[in-house]
Short mmCIF file of C-alpha atoms and ligand atoms in Angstrom, two decimals:
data_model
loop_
_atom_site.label_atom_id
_atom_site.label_comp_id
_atom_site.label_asym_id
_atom_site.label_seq_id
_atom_site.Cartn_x
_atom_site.Cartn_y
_atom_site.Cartn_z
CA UNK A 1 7.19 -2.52 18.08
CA UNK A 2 6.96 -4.55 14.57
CA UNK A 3 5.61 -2.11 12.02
CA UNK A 4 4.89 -3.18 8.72
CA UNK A 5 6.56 -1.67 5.32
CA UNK A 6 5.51 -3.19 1.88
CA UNK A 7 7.60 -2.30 -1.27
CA UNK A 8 5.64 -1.16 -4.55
CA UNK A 9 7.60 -1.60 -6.90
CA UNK A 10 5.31 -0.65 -9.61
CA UNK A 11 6.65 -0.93 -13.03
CA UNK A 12 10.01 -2.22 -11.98
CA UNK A 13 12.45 -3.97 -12.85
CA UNK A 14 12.13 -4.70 -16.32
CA UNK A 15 13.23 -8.38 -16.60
CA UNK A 16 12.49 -11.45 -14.25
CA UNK A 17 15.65 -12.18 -13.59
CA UNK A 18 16.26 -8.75 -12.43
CA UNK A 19 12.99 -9.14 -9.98
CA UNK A 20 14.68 -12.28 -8.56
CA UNK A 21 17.55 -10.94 -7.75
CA UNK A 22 16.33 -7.97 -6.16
CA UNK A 23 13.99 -10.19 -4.22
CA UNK A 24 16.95 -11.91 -3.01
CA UNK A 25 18.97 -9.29 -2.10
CA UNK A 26 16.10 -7.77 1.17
CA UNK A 27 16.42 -9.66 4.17
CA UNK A 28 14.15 -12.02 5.32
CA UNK A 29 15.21 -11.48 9.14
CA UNK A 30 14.40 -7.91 9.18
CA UNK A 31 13.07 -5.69 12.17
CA UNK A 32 9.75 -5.25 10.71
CA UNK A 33 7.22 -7.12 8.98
CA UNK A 34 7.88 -6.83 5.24
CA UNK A 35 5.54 -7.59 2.04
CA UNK A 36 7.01 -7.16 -1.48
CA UNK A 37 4.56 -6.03 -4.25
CA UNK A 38 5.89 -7.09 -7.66
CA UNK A 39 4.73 -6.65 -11.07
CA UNK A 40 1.94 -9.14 -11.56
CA UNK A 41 3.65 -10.62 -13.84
CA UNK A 42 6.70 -11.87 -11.67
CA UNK A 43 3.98 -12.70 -9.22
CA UNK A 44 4.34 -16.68 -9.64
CA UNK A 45 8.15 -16.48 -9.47
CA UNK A 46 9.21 -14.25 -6.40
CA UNK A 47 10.23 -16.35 -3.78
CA UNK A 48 9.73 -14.10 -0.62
CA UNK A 49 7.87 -14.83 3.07
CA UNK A 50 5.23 -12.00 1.84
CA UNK A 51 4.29 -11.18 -1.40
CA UNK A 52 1.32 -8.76 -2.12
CA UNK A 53 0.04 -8.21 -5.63
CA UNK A 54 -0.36 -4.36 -6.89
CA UNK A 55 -3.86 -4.08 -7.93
CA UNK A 56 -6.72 -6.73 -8.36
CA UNK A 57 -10.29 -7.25 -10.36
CA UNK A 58 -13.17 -7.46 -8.81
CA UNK A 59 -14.68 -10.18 -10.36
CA UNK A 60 -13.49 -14.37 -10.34
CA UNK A 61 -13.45 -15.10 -13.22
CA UNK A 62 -15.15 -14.76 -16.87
CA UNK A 63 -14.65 -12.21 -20.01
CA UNK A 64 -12.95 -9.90 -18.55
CA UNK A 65 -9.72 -9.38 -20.70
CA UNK A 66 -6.62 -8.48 -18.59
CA UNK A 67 -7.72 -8.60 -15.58
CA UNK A 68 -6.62 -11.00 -12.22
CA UNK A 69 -8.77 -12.21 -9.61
CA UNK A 70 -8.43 -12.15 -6.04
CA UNK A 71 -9.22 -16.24 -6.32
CA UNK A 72 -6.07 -16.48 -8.60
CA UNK A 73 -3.59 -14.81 -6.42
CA UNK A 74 -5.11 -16.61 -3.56
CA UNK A 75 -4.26 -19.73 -5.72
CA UNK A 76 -0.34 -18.37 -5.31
CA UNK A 77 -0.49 -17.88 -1.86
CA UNK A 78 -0.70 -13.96 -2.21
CA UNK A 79 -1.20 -12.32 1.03
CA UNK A 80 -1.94 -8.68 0.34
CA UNK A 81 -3.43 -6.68 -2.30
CA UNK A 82 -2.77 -2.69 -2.91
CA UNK A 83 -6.32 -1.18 -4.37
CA UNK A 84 -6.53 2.33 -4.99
CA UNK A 85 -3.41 3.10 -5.40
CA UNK A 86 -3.30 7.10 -6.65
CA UNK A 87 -1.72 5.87 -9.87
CA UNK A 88 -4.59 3.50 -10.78
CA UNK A 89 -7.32 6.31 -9.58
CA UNK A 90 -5.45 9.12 -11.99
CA UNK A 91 -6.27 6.66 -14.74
CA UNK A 92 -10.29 6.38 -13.48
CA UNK A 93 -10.50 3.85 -11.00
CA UNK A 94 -13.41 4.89 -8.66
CA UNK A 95 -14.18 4.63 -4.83
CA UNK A 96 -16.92 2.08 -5.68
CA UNK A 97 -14.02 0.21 -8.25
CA UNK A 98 -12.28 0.27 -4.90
CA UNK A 99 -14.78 -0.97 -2.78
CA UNK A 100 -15.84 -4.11 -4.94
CA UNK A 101 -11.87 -5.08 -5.32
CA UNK A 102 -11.97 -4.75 -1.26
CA UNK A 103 -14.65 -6.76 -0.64
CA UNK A 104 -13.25 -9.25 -3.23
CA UNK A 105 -10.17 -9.97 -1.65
CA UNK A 106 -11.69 -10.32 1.83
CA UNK A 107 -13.46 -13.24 0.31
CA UNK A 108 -10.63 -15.18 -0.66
CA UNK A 109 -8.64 -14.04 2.57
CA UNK A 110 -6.66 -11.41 0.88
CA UNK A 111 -5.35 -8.25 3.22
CA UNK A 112 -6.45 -5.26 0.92
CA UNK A 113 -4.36 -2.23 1.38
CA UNK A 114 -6.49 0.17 0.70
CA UNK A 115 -4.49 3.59 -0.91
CA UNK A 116 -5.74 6.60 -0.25
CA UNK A 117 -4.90 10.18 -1.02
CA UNK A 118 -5.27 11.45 -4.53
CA UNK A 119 -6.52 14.20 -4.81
CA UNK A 120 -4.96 16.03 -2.03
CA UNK A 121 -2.52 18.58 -2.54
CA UNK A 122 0.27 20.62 -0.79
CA UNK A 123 -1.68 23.70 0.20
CA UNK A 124 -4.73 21.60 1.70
CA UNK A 125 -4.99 22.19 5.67
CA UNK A 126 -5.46 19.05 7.82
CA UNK A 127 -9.16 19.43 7.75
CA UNK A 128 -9.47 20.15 3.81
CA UNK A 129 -7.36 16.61 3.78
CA UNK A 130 -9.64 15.12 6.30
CA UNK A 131 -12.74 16.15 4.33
CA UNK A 132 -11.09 14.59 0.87
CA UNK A 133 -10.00 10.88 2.83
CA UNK A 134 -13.38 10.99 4.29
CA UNK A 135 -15.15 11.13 1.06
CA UNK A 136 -12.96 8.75 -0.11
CA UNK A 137 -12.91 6.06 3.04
CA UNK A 138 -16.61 6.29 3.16
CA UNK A 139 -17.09 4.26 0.12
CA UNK A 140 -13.98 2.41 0.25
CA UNK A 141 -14.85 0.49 3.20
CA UNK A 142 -18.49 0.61 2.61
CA UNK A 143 -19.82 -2.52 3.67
CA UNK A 144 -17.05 -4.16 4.84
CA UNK A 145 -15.10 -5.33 7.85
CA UNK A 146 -12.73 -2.38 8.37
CA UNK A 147 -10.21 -4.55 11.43
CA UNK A 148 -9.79 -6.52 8.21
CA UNK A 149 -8.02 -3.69 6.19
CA UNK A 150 -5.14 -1.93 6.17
CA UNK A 151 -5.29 1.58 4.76
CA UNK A 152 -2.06 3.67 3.47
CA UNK A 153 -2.24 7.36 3.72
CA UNK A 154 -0.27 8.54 0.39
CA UNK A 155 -0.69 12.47 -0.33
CA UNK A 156 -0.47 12.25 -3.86
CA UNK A 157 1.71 15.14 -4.61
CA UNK A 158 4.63 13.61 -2.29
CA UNK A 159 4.09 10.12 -4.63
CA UNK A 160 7.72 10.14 -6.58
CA UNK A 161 8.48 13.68 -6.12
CA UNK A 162 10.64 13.89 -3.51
CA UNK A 163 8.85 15.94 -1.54
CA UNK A 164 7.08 13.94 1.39
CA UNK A 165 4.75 14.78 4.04
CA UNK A 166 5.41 15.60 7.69
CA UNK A 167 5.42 12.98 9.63
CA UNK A 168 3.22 14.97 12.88
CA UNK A 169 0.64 14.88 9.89
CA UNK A 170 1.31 11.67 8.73
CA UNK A 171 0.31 10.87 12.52
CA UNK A 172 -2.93 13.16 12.52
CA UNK A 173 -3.86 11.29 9.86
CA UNK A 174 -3.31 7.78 11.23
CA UNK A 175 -5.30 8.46 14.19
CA UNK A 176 -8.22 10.06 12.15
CA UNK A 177 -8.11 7.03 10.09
CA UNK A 178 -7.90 4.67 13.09
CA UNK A 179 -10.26 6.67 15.30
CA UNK A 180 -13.50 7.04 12.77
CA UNK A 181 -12.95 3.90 10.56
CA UNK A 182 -11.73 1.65 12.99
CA UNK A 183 -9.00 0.36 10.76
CA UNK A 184 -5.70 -0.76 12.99
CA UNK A 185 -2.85 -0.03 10.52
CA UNK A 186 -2.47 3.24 9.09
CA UNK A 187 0.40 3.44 6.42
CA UNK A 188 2.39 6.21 5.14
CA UNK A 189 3.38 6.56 1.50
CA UNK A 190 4.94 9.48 -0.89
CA UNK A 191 8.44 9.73 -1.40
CA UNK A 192 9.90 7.81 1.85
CA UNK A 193 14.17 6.91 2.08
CA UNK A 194 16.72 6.41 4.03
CA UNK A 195 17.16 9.37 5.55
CA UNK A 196 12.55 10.36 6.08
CA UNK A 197 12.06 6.31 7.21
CA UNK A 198 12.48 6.52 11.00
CA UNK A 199 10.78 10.05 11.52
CA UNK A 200 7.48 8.22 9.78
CA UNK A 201 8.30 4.96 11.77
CA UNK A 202 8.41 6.84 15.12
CA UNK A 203 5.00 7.74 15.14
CA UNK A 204 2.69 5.68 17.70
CA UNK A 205 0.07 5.79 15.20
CA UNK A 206 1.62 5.14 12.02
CA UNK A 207 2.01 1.17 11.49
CA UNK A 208 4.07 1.46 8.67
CA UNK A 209 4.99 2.50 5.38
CA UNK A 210 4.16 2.22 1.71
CA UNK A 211 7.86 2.21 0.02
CA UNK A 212 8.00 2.92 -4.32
CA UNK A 213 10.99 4.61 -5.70
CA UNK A 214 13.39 3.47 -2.06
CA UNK A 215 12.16 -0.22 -2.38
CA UNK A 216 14.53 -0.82 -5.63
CA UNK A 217 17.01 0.12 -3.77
CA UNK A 218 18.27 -2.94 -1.84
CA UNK A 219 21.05 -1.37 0.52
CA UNK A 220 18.09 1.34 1.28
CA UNK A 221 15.13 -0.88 1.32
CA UNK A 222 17.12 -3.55 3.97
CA UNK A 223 18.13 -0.48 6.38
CA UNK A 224 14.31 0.88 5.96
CA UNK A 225 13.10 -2.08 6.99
CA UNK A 226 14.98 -2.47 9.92
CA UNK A 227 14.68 0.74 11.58
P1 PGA B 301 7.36 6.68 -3.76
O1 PGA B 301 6.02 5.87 -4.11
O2 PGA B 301 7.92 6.06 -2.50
O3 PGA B 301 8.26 6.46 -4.94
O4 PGA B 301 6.97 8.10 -3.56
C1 PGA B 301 5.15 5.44 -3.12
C2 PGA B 301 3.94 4.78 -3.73
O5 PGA B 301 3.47 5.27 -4.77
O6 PGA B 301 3.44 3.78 -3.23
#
């Protein structure tokens, strides 16, 4: 079955041109569904099938120095939007941040991808995670159409360290997620590659993954994606 696997590629590269060619380089033809996340930045000059943007504001338009709308990447034809990414929480973006970015990109048509995870750690047991995604999924999708989402399970400690999670509780999770939120795709993020991909992919319940670090790899990222 298709899965879906979107690249993050978060700060990365450092030059247009570089971000062009990268884009070039992952197949278009692959297995599974793919969306690339650029910087925002490059967002206007990535030529790819599926682009998603990295993080959103909540608002249209107005003073708000900085920021992007939902209603200007709908204006490039963006398809997805991360929110609440583990990365943008550590710096104090809130559940109810999360929530109004949500519901703002479900009004121009925008997938959000909701991210969820921080705050988690190593030594939690599956219920101590449980409690922590609940707290956090509760707001999140407070309000809105959850068959409209897609959520990615990152434990924040496996986020660029190498270490990842199983992926039997990468699948627990899914199916809690899918199961009490009602939200079809369940992604997995934190530290997948090559050689973790297929063991995540495998699972019934996990529709994909959330790529960083792997996706600026293009040799990796193309055999990832069509696993
Ligand atoms: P990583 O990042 O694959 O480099 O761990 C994943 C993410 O933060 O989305």
């Amino acid at each position: 079955m298709k899965k879906l696997v979107i690249a993050n590629w978060k700060l990365n590269p450092s030059s247009l041109k570089d971000a062009q060619k990268l884009a070039a380089s992952i197949s278009i033809k692959a297995k599974n569904k793919v969306v690339l996340c650029p910087p925002t930045i490059y967002l206007s000059n990535i030529q790819y099938p599926n682009i998603g943007s990295q993080d959103c504001f909540w608002q249209e338009k107005g003073a708000f120095t900085g920021q992007v709308s939902p209603l200007m990447l709908k204006d490039l034809k963006i398809k997805y939007s991360l929110v609440g990414h583990s990365e943008k929480r550590g710096v104090g973006e809130t559940d109810e941040m999360i929530n109004a970015k949500a519901k703002a990109l479900l009004a121009q048509k925008i997938t959000p991808v909701i991210c969820i995870g921080f705050g988690t750690t190593v030594e939690h047991d599956d219920l101590e995670v449980t409690d922590i995604l609940k707290s956090q999924l509760d707001i999140d999708l407070g309000g809105l159409d959850s068959s409209k989402v897609i959520v990615a399970y990152e434990p924040v400690w496996a986020i660029g360290t190498g270490h990842n999670a199983t992926p039997e509780h990468a699948e627990k999770i899914s199916i809690f997620v899918k199961t009490k939120y009602k939200v079809p795709t369940v992604l997995y993020g934190g530290s997948v590659n090559l050689g973790n991909a297929k063991s995540f992919l495998q699972q019934t319940n996990v529709g994909g993954l959330l790529v960083g670090g792997a996706s600026l790899n293009a040799k990796d990222f193309n055999q990832i994606i069509n696993m």
